[in-house]
Amino acid sequence: MKFTAFNGSPVGEKSAAGRMLGVFLAGAARAGAETELYHLGDYSIGQCVQHDDMEKLLRAYQSADVVCLGSPVYSWNMTALLKNFADRLIPLKSPLLTEQAGYEFAAQGEVTAEPRTQLYAPLMSAAEYVQFLGM
């Protein structure tokens, strides 16, 4: 089993979140799990789809059996580092839009009957879209 943790603290390894994630992963390792810890401050993560370090982080995220996100709480929320990382995970949950004779919904680049049916559905409100995503 593979445990992967992502530390959203800008302080990195020496942060309280980094230390707690280290203890969490040490326990998983003692139980026989393979572990990885990524300090997001050590990586370049842009604001949108681009060739940056997010490609490596996405591979780590997708290859994990268990994912743990750690962050100090700033203003009742996660850090900007972790929020940016989480925002860049959205394509893993949401259908892709591709332009081909209009727009088609495609899951993992493959157009199936269900997304094709969705193409002809009326536009959704923001609330309906959030429900469609299962959030």
Short mmCIF file of C-alpha atoms in Angstrom, two decimals:
data_model
loop_
_atom_site.label_atom_id
_atom_site.label_comp_id
_atom_site.label_asym_id
_atom_site.label_seq_id
_atom_site.Cartn_x
_atom_site.Cartn_y
_atom_site.Cartn_z
CA MET A 1 0.00 0.00 0.00
CA LYS A 2 1.28 3.46 -0.86
CA PHE A 3 0.70 6.51 1.36
CA THR A 4 1.44 9.94 -0.14
CA ALA A 5 1.24 13.20 1.83
CA PHE A 6 1.32 16.78 0.58
CA ASN A 7 2.44 19.53 2.96
CA GLY A 8 0.85 22.90 2.21
CA SER A 9 2.91 24.87 4.72
CA PRO A 10 5.27 27.45 3.18
CA VAL A 11 7.73 26.61 5.98
CA GLY A 12 8.07 23.12 4.53
CA GLU A 13 9.80 20.27 6.32
CA LYS A 14 10.34 22.15 9.60
CA SER A 15 6.71 23.29 9.88
CA ALA A 16 4.30 21.80 12.41
CA ALA A 17 2.27 20.38 9.51
CA GLY A 18 5.45 18.85 8.04
CA ARG A 19 6.37 17.26 11.36
CA MET A 20 2.84 15.87 11.85
CA LEU A 21 2.81 14.44 8.33
CA GLY A 22 6.23 12.89 9.02
CA VAL A 23 4.86 11.15 12.12
CA PHE A 24 1.77 9.99 10.18
CA LEU A 25 3.93 8.54 7.42
CA ALA A 26 6.37 6.96 9.90
CA GLY A 27 3.44 5.04 11.41
CA ALA A 28 2.32 3.95 7.94
CA ALA A 29 5.89 2.84 7.12
CA ARG A 30 6.09 0.81 10.36
CA ALA A 31 2.90 -0.95 9.22
CA GLY A 32 4.61 -1.83 5.93
CA ALA A 33 3.38 0.94 3.64
CA GLU A 34 5.48 2.69 1.04
CA THR A 35 5.46 6.43 1.84
CA GLU A 36 6.19 9.72 0.10
CA LEU A 37 6.07 13.29 1.43
CA TYR A 38 5.92 16.33 -0.85
CA HIS A 39 6.47 19.83 0.52
CA LEU A 40 4.46 21.91 -1.96
CA GLY A 41 6.64 24.98 -1.35
CA ASP A 42 9.51 23.11 -3.03
CA TYR A 43 7.58 22.84 -6.31
CA SER A 44 6.46 25.29 -8.98
CA ILE A 45 2.69 25.06 -9.32
CA GLY A 46 1.14 27.57 -11.71
CA GLN A 47 -2.38 28.90 -11.79
CA CYS A 48 -3.64 26.86 -14.74
CA VAL A 49 -2.75 23.98 -17.03
CA GLN A 50 0.89 24.43 -17.92
CA HIS A 51 4.08 22.44 -17.91
CA ASP A 52 5.26 22.87 -14.35
CA ASP A 53 5.97 20.63 -11.37
CA MET A 54 2.27 19.78 -11.08
CA GLU A 55 2.70 16.97 -13.61
CA LYS A 56 5.00 15.14 -11.16
CA LEU A 57 2.68 15.87 -8.23
CA LEU A 58 -0.35 14.60 -10.15
CA ARG A 59 1.44 11.33 -10.90
CA ALA A 60 2.27 10.97 -7.19
CA TYR A 61 -1.33 11.77 -6.23
CA GLN A 62 -2.82 9.30 -8.71
CA SER A 63 -0.42 6.48 -7.81
CA ALA A 64 -1.21 6.68 -4.08
CA ASP A 65 -3.61 4.34 -2.31
CA VAL A 66 -3.97 6.84 0.55
CA VAL A 67 -3.50 10.62 0.21
CA CYS A 68 -3.07 12.93 3.19
CA LEU A 69 -3.15 16.73 2.88
CA GLY A 70 -1.54 18.81 5.63
CA SER A 71 -1.79 22.54 6.18
CA PRO A 72 -1.60 25.11 8.92
CA VAL A 73 -4.87 27.00 9.24
CA TYR A 74 -4.62 30.61 8.08
CA SER A 75 -7.78 32.73 8.38
CA TRP A 76 -9.92 29.62 8.92
CA ASN A 77 -8.68 27.97 5.73
CA MET A 78 -5.81 26.04 4.18
CA THR A 79 -2.73 27.84 2.90
CA ALA A 80 -2.59 29.29 -0.60
CA LEU A 81 -0.07 26.58 -1.54
CA LEU A 82 -2.45 23.78 -0.68
CA LYS A 83 -5.47 25.60 -2.17
CA ASN A 84 -3.63 26.06 -5.47
CA PHE A 85 -2.65 22.37 -5.42
CA ALA A 86 -6.24 21.34 -4.66
CA ASP A 87 -7.56 23.57 -7.44
CA ARG A 88 -5.17 21.93 -9.89
CA LEU A 89 -6.65 18.52 -8.92
CA ILE A 90 -10.06 19.52 -10.29
CA PRO A 91 -9.47 17.92 -13.72
CA LEU A 92 -9.25 14.53 -11.98
CA LYS A 93 -12.85 14.96 -10.77
CA SER A 94 -14.44 17.04 -13.52
CA PRO A 95 -15.12 16.05 -17.13
CA LEU A 96 -12.85 17.64 -19.69
CA LEU A 97 -14.23 20.02 -22.27
CA THR A 98 -12.78 19.58 -25.74
CA GLU A 99 -13.54 21.66 -28.80
CA GLN A 100 -14.72 19.52 -31.72
CA ALA A 101 -17.68 20.79 -33.71
CA GLY A 102 -18.80 22.64 -30.59
CA TYR A 103 -17.96 21.30 -27.16
CA GLU A 104 -18.16 17.69 -26.06
CA PHE A 105 -17.88 16.39 -22.55
CA ALA A 106 -15.09 13.85 -22.43
CA ALA A 107 -13.98 11.69 -19.54
CA GLN A 108 -10.26 10.91 -19.72
CA GLY A 109 -10.26 12.08 -23.35
CA GLU A 110 -12.83 9.47 -24.43
CA VAL A 111 -16.33 10.47 -25.53
CA THR A 112 -18.89 7.89 -24.38
CA ALA A 113 -22.65 7.76 -24.88
CA GLU A 114 -23.35 9.40 -21.51
CA PRO A 115 -21.18 12.51 -22.11
CA ARG A 116 -22.53 12.73 -25.67
CA THR A 117 -26.06 12.86 -24.21
CA GLN A 118 -24.94 15.57 -21.79
CA LEU A 119 -23.80 17.65 -24.77
CA TYR A 120 -27.40 18.15 -25.81
CA ALA A 121 -28.62 18.92 -22.28
CA PRO A 122 -29.53 22.53 -21.44
CA LEU A 123 -26.86 24.65 -19.76
CA MET A 124 -26.58 24.00 -16.03
CA SER A 125 -26.62 26.56 -13.26
CA ALA A 126 -23.58 26.72 -10.97
CA ALA A 127 -25.49 24.81 -8.27
CA GLU A 128 -26.50 22.10 -10.75
CA TYR A 129 -22.90 21.80 -11.98
CA VAL A 130 -21.59 21.36 -8.42
CA GLN A 131 -24.20 18.64 -7.89
CA PHE A 132 -23.22 17.06 -11.24
CA LEU A 133 -19.61 16.90 -10.02
CA GLY A 134 -20.74 15.16 -6.85
CA MET A 135 -19.47 17.87 -4.54
#
